[in-house]
PDB file of C-alpha atoms in Angstrom:
ATOM      1  CA  MET A   1     -20.253  -7.216 -49.320  1.00  0.00           C
ATOM      2  CA  LYS A   2     -21.123 -10.575 -47.447  1.00  0.00           C
ATOM      3  CA  THR A   3     -17.362 -10.895 -46.223  1.00  0.00           C
ATOM      4  CA  VAL A   4     -17.438  -7.253 -45.102  1.00  0.00           C
ATOM      5  CA  LEU A   5     -20.557  -8.051 -42.978  1.00  0.00           C
ATOM      6  CA  GLN A   6     -19.096 -11.232 -41.579  1.00  0.00           C
ATOM      7  CA  ILE A   7     -15.828  -9.446 -40.548  1.00  0.00           C
ATOM      8  CA  SER A   8     -17.844  -6.605 -39.075  1.00  0.00           C
ATOM      9  CA  PHE A   9     -19.805  -8.936 -37.063  1.00  0.00           C
ATOM     10  CA  LEU A  10     -16.836 -10.822 -35.910  1.00  0.00           C
ATOM     11  CA  ILE A  11     -15.239  -7.593 -34.785  1.00  0.00           C
ATOM     12  CA  ILE A  12     -18.381  -6.557 -32.834  1.00  0.00           C
ATOM     13  CA  ILE A  13     -18.510  -9.954 -31.143  1.00  0.00           C
ATOM     14  CA  CYS A  14     -14.726  -9.845 -30.232  1.00  0.00           C
ATOM     15  CA  THR A  15     -15.190  -6.355 -28.804  1.00  0.00           C
ATOM     16  CA  LEU A  16     -18.177  -7.469 -26.606  1.00  0.00           C
ATOM     17  CA  ILE A  17     -16.316 -10.455 -25.378  1.00  0.00           C
ATOM     18  CA  GLY A  18     -13.254  -8.231 -24.601  1.00  0.00           C
ATOM     19  CA  CYS A  19     -15.523  -5.811 -22.687  1.00  0.00           C
ATOM     20  CA  GLY A  20     -17.137  -8.615 -20.738  1.00  0.00           C
ATOM     21  CA  ASN A  21     -13.875  -9.877 -19.539  1.00  0.00           C
ATOM     22  CA  LYS A  22     -12.899  -6.608 -17.970  1.00  0.00           C
ATOM     23  CA  GLN A  23     -16.259  -6.526 -16.170  1.00  0.00           C
ATOM     24  CA  GLN A  24     -15.689 -10.166 -15.107  1.00  0.00           C
ATOM     25  CA  ALA A  25     -12.108  -9.332 -13.936  1.00  0.00           C
ATOM     26  CA  ASN A  26     -13.613  -6.851 -11.705  1.00  0.00           C
ATOM     27  CA  LEU A  27     -15.837  -9.402 -10.097  1.00  0.00           C
ATOM     28  CA  LEU A  28     -12.739 -11.521  -9.285  1.00  0.00           C
ATOM     29  CA  LYS A  29     -11.567  -9.270  -6.591  1.00  0.00           C
ATOM     30  CA  LEU A  30     -11.683  -9.585  -2.790  1.00  0.00           C
ATOM     31  CA  ARG A  31     -12.060  -6.067  -1.396  1.00  0.00           C
ATOM     32  CA  TYR A  32     -11.476  -4.863   2.156  1.00  0.00           C
ATOM     33  CA  ASP A  33     -11.745  -1.519   3.952  1.00  0.00           C
ATOM     34  CA  ARG A  34      -9.137  -2.310   6.735  1.00  0.00           C
ATOM     35  CA  PRO A  35      -5.746  -4.068   7.233  1.00  0.00           C
ATOM     36  CA  ALA A  36      -5.667  -7.677   8.257  1.00  0.00           C
ATOM     37  CA  LYS A  37      -5.233  -8.349  11.933  1.00  0.00           C
ATOM     38  CA  VAL A  38      -4.795 -12.151  11.773  1.00  0.00           C
ATOM     39  CA  TRP A  39      -3.454 -14.593   9.316  1.00  0.00           C
ATOM     40  CA  GLU A  40      -6.862 -15.693   7.960  1.00  0.00           C
ATOM     41  CA  GLU A  41      -7.661 -12.092   6.960  1.00  0.00           C
ATOM     42  CA  ALA A  42      -4.251 -11.720   5.080  1.00  0.00           C
ATOM     43  CA  LEU A  43      -4.270 -11.902   1.295  1.00  0.00           C
ATOM     44  CA  PRO A  44      -2.357 -14.817  -0.220  1.00  0.00           C
ATOM     45  CA  LEU A  45       0.020 -14.276  -3.236  1.00  0.00           C
ATOM     46  CA  GLY A  46       2.270 -16.890  -4.797  1.00  0.00           C
ATOM     47  CA  ASN A  47       2.889 -19.365  -7.645  1.00  0.00           C
ATOM     48  CA  GLY A  48       2.717 -22.765  -5.761  1.00  0.00           C
ATOM     49  CA  TYR A  49       6.368 -22.701  -4.958  1.00  0.00           C
ATOM     50  CA  ILE A  50       6.925 -19.396  -3.274  1.00  0.00           C
ATOM     51  CA  GLY A  51       4.355 -17.213  -1.568  1.00  0.00           C
ATOM     52  CA  ALA A  52       3.461 -14.535   0.872  1.00  0.00           C
ATOM     53  CA  MET A  53       0.555 -13.454   3.021  1.00  0.00           C
ATOM     54  CA  VAL A  54      -0.113  -9.619   2.696  1.00  0.00           C
ATOM     55  CA  TYR A  55      -1.656  -7.976   5.703  1.00  0.00           C
ATOM     56  CA  GLY A  56      -1.891  -4.410   4.188  1.00  0.00           C
ATOM     57  CA  ASN A  57      -0.892  -2.396   7.206  1.00  0.00           C
ATOM     58  CA  PRO A  58      -0.143   1.087   6.068  1.00  0.00           C
ATOM     59  CA  ILE A  59       2.230   2.068   9.022  1.00  0.00           C
ATOM     60  CA  ASN A  60       3.892  -1.139   9.528  1.00  0.00           C
ATOM     61  CA  GLU A  61       3.461  -3.555   6.604  1.00  0.00           C
ATOM     62  CA  TYR A  62       3.769  -7.229   7.285  1.00  0.00           C
ATOM     63  CA  TYR A  63       4.443 -10.045   4.772  1.00  0.00           C
ATOM     64  CA  GLN A  64       4.655 -13.633   5.987  1.00  0.00           C
ATOM     65  CA  LEU A  65       6.812 -15.398   3.352  1.00  0.00           C
ATOM     66  CA  ASN A  66       6.765 -19.026   2.622  1.00  0.00           C
ATOM     67  CA  GLU A  67       8.698 -21.511   0.382  1.00  0.00           C
ATOM     68  CA  ASN A  68       7.705 -24.884  -0.827  1.00  0.00           C
ATOM     69  CA  THR A  69      10.589 -26.877   0.689  1.00  0.00           C
ATOM     70  CA  LEU A  70      10.258 -25.656   4.268  1.00  0.00           C
ATOM     71  CA  TRP A  71       8.440 -28.314   6.126  1.00  0.00           C
ATOM     72  CA  SER A  72       8.642 -29.646   9.665  1.00  0.00           C
ATOM     73  CA  GLY A  73       9.857 -33.284   9.679  1.00  0.00           C
ATOM     74  CA  ALA A  74      11.806 -35.081   7.132  1.00  0.00           C
ATOM     75  CA  PRO A  75      11.248 -34.891   3.343  1.00  0.00           C
ATOM     76  CA  ARG A  76       8.671 -37.438   2.084  1.00  0.00           C
ATOM     77  CA  GLU A  77       6.886 -38.216  -1.223  1.00  0.00           C
ATOM     78  CA  GLY A  78       3.495 -36.770  -0.758  1.00  0.00           C
ATOM     79  CA  ASN A  79       1.608 -38.754  -3.494  1.00  0.00           C
ATOM     80  CA  ASN A  80      -0.179 -42.045  -2.801  1.00  0.00           C
ATOM     81  CA  PRO A  81       0.769 -44.624  -5.549  1.00  0.00           C
ATOM     82  CA  GLU A  82      -2.573 -46.458  -4.734  1.00  0.00           C
ATOM     83  CA  ALA A  83      -4.810 -43.643  -5.815  1.00  0.00           C
ATOM     84  CA  VAL A  84      -4.812 -44.582  -9.501  1.00  0.00           C
ATOM     85  CA  ALA A  85      -6.289 -48.040  -8.653  1.00  0.00           C
ATOM     86  CA  ALA A  86      -9.062 -46.534  -6.509  1.00  0.00           C
ATOM     87  CA  LEU A  87     -10.111 -43.980  -9.081  1.00  0.00           C
ATOM     88  CA  PRO A  88     -12.497 -46.221 -11.055  1.00  0.00           C
ATOM     89  CA  GLY A  89     -14.366 -47.181  -7.823  1.00  0.00           C
ATOM     90  CA  ILE A  90     -14.722 -43.547  -6.875  1.00  0.00           C
ATOM     91  CA  ARG A  91     -16.142 -42.554 -10.310  1.00  0.00           C
ATOM     92  CA  LYS A  92     -18.526 -45.523 -10.025  1.00  0.00           C
ATOM     93  CA  ALA A  93     -19.734 -44.318  -6.744  1.00  0.00           C
ATOM     94  CA  ILE A  94     -20.151 -40.745  -7.947  1.00  0.00           C
ATOM     95  CA  ASP A  95     -22.035 -41.975 -11.208  1.00  0.00           C
ATOM     96  CA  ALA A  96     -24.406 -44.008  -8.925  1.00  0.00           C
ATOM     97  CA  GLY A  97     -25.018 -40.798  -6.786  1.00  0.00           C
ATOM     98  CA  ASP A  98     -23.485 -42.481  -3.728  1.00  0.00           C
ATOM     99  CA  TYR A  99     -21.385 -39.448  -2.658  1.00  0.00           C
ATOM    100  CA  ILE A 100     -20.775 -40.750   0.858  1.00  0.00           C
ATOM    101  CA  LYS A 101     -19.170 -43.956  -0.455  1.00  0.00           C
ATOM    102  CA  ALA A 102     -17.171 -41.790  -2.924  1.00  0.00           C
ATOM    103  CA  ALA A 103     -15.777 -39.634  -0.186  1.00  0.00           C
ATOM    104  CA  GLU A 104     -14.965 -42.659   1.965  1.00  0.00           C
ATOM    105  CA  LEU A 105     -13.181 -44.334  -0.936  1.00  0.00           C
ATOM    106  CA  TRP A 106     -11.350 -41.125  -1.555  1.00  0.00           C
ATOM    107  CA  ARG A 107     -10.201 -40.630   2.108  1.00  0.00           C
ATOM    108  CA  GLU A 108      -9.195 -44.351   2.405  1.00  0.00           C
ATOM    109  CA  ASN A 109      -7.309 -44.769  -0.908  1.00  0.00           C
ATOM    110  CA  THR A 110      -6.222 -41.506  -2.542  1.00  0.00           C
ATOM    111  CA  GLN A 111      -5.107 -38.768  -0.239  1.00  0.00           C
ATOM    112  CA  GLY A 112      -1.335 -38.404   0.018  1.00  0.00           C
ATOM    113  CA  TYR A 113       0.516 -39.443   3.210  1.00  0.00           C
ATOM    114  CA  TYR A 114       0.805 -36.913   6.132  1.00  0.00           C
ATOM    115  CA  SER A 115       4.225 -35.811   6.093  1.00  0.00           C
ATOM    116  CA  ALA A 116       4.445 -32.359   7.838  1.00  0.00           C
ATOM    117  CA  ARG A 117       3.326 -28.768   8.115  1.00  0.00           C
ATOM    118  CA  TYR A 118       4.518 -25.828   6.094  1.00  0.00           C
ATOM    119  CA  LEU A 119       6.843 -23.553   8.140  1.00  0.00           C
ATOM    120  CA  PRO A 120       7.056 -19.788   7.562  1.00  0.00           C
ATOM    121  CA  MET A 121      10.393 -18.790   5.705  1.00  0.00           C
ATOM    122  CA  ALA A 122      10.432 -15.366   7.041  1.00  0.00           C
ATOM    123  CA  ASN A 123       8.476 -12.433   8.394  1.00  0.00           C
ATOM    124  CA  LEU A 124       9.028  -9.215   6.468  1.00  0.00           C
ATOM    125  CA  PHE A 125       8.193  -6.014   8.304  1.00  0.00           C
ATOM    126  CA  LEU A 126       8.235  -2.675   6.437  1.00  0.00           C
ATOM    127  CA  ASP A 127       8.251   0.473   8.662  1.00  0.00           C
ATOM    128  CA  MET A 128       6.763   3.233   6.496  1.00  0.00           C
ATOM    129  CA  SER A 129       8.153   6.009   8.731  1.00  0.00           C
ATOM    130  CA  VAL A 130       5.210   8.330   8.472  1.00  0.00           C
ATOM    131  CA  VAL A 131       4.848  10.985  11.001  1.00  0.00           C
ATOM    132  CA  ASP A 132       1.041  10.906  11.083  1.00  0.00           C
ATOM    133  CA  THR A 133      -0.171   7.274  11.872  1.00  0.00           C
ATOM    134  CA  ALA A 134      -3.775   8.277  11.098  1.00  0.00           C
ATOM    135  CA  PHE A 135      -4.939   7.159   7.697  1.00  0.00           C
ATOM    136  CA  SER A 136      -8.246   7.283   5.839  1.00  0.00           C
ATOM    137  CA  SER A 137      -9.736   5.959   2.626  1.00  0.00           C
ATOM    138  CA  PHE A 138      -8.099   2.620   3.349  1.00  0.00           C
ATOM    139  CA  TYR A 139      -8.608  -0.031   0.393  1.00  0.00           C
ATOM    140  CA  ARG A 140      -6.958  -3.312  -0.164  1.00  0.00           C
ATOM    141  CA  ASP A 141      -7.816  -5.937  -2.636  1.00  0.00           C
ATOM    142  CA  LEU A 142      -6.691  -9.304  -4.035  1.00  0.00           C
ATOM    143  CA  ASN A 143      -7.257  -9.369  -7.799  1.00  0.00           C
ATOM    144  CA  ILE A 144      -7.521 -13.013  -8.688  1.00  0.00           C
ATOM    145  CA  SER A 145      -7.461 -12.385 -12.381  1.00  0.00           C
ATOM    146  CA  GLU A 146      -4.221 -10.428 -12.301  1.00  0.00           C
ATOM    147  CA  ALA A 147      -2.657 -12.223  -9.322  1.00  0.00           C
ATOM    148  CA  THR A 148      -2.015  -9.028  -7.642  1.00  0.00           C
ATOM    149  CA  SER A 149      -2.584  -7.486  -4.234  1.00  0.00           C
ATOM    150  CA  THR A 150      -3.152  -3.611  -3.853  1.00  0.00           C
ATOM    151  CA  VAL A 151      -3.200  -1.424  -0.721  1.00  0.00           C
ATOM    152  CA  LYS A 152      -4.288   2.197  -0.942  1.00  0.00           C
ATOM    153  CA  PHE A 153      -4.914   4.761   1.690  1.00  0.00           C
ATOM    154  CA  LEU A 154      -4.523   8.543   2.396  1.00  0.00           C
ATOM    155  CA  THR A 155      -2.364  10.189   5.110  1.00  0.00           C
ATOM    156  CA  SER A 156      -1.518  13.901   5.939  1.00  0.00           C
ATOM    157  CA  SER A 157       2.073  12.936   6.127  1.00  0.00           C
ATOM    158  CA  PRO A 158       4.215  14.239   3.308  1.00  0.00           C
TER     159      PRO A 158
END
C-alpha cells in the first residue's frame, strides 16, 4: 500500500510540474498587436548560425535574413586569448563587491577583437496578393519556449 501511495504522489507531482510548464511557456511570449515598422520591432528567429527578423506584415511580409559568415571586412578570430588569464582578477573584484573594477578588467582584457559588422544575407518579401488590404484582429508573437514566431489576422478577402 505504501508503494501505491508513493507512486500516486509522484504522478500528482509530475502532473503539477507539467501543468506549470505550460503556464510558464505562455509567459515566455512577446505579443504585439501590429506589424513591425522598423528593425528594432521585428522578431528574431535563428539558431546562432542562420537567422531572420520577422516583421509580420499581413499584406507584404518582410523577412531580413542573416548568416554567420557574412561580415564586413576580412575574417578574423573573434576570441581574445588573454581572457583566461584575466578571469581570476575579475572574479576577485566581483567577490569583493568592486563591480566597477570588474567591469573595467572585463573591458580591457576579455572582450574579443573588433572585426566587423554583420551584413544582411537577403531581404525576402512575400506579397500575399489579397484584394482587401484592410485587416483586423492582428496578432503576432515570439514564443521563446518553442522558438517560433506566429502572425494571425483576419481579412474579408477569400
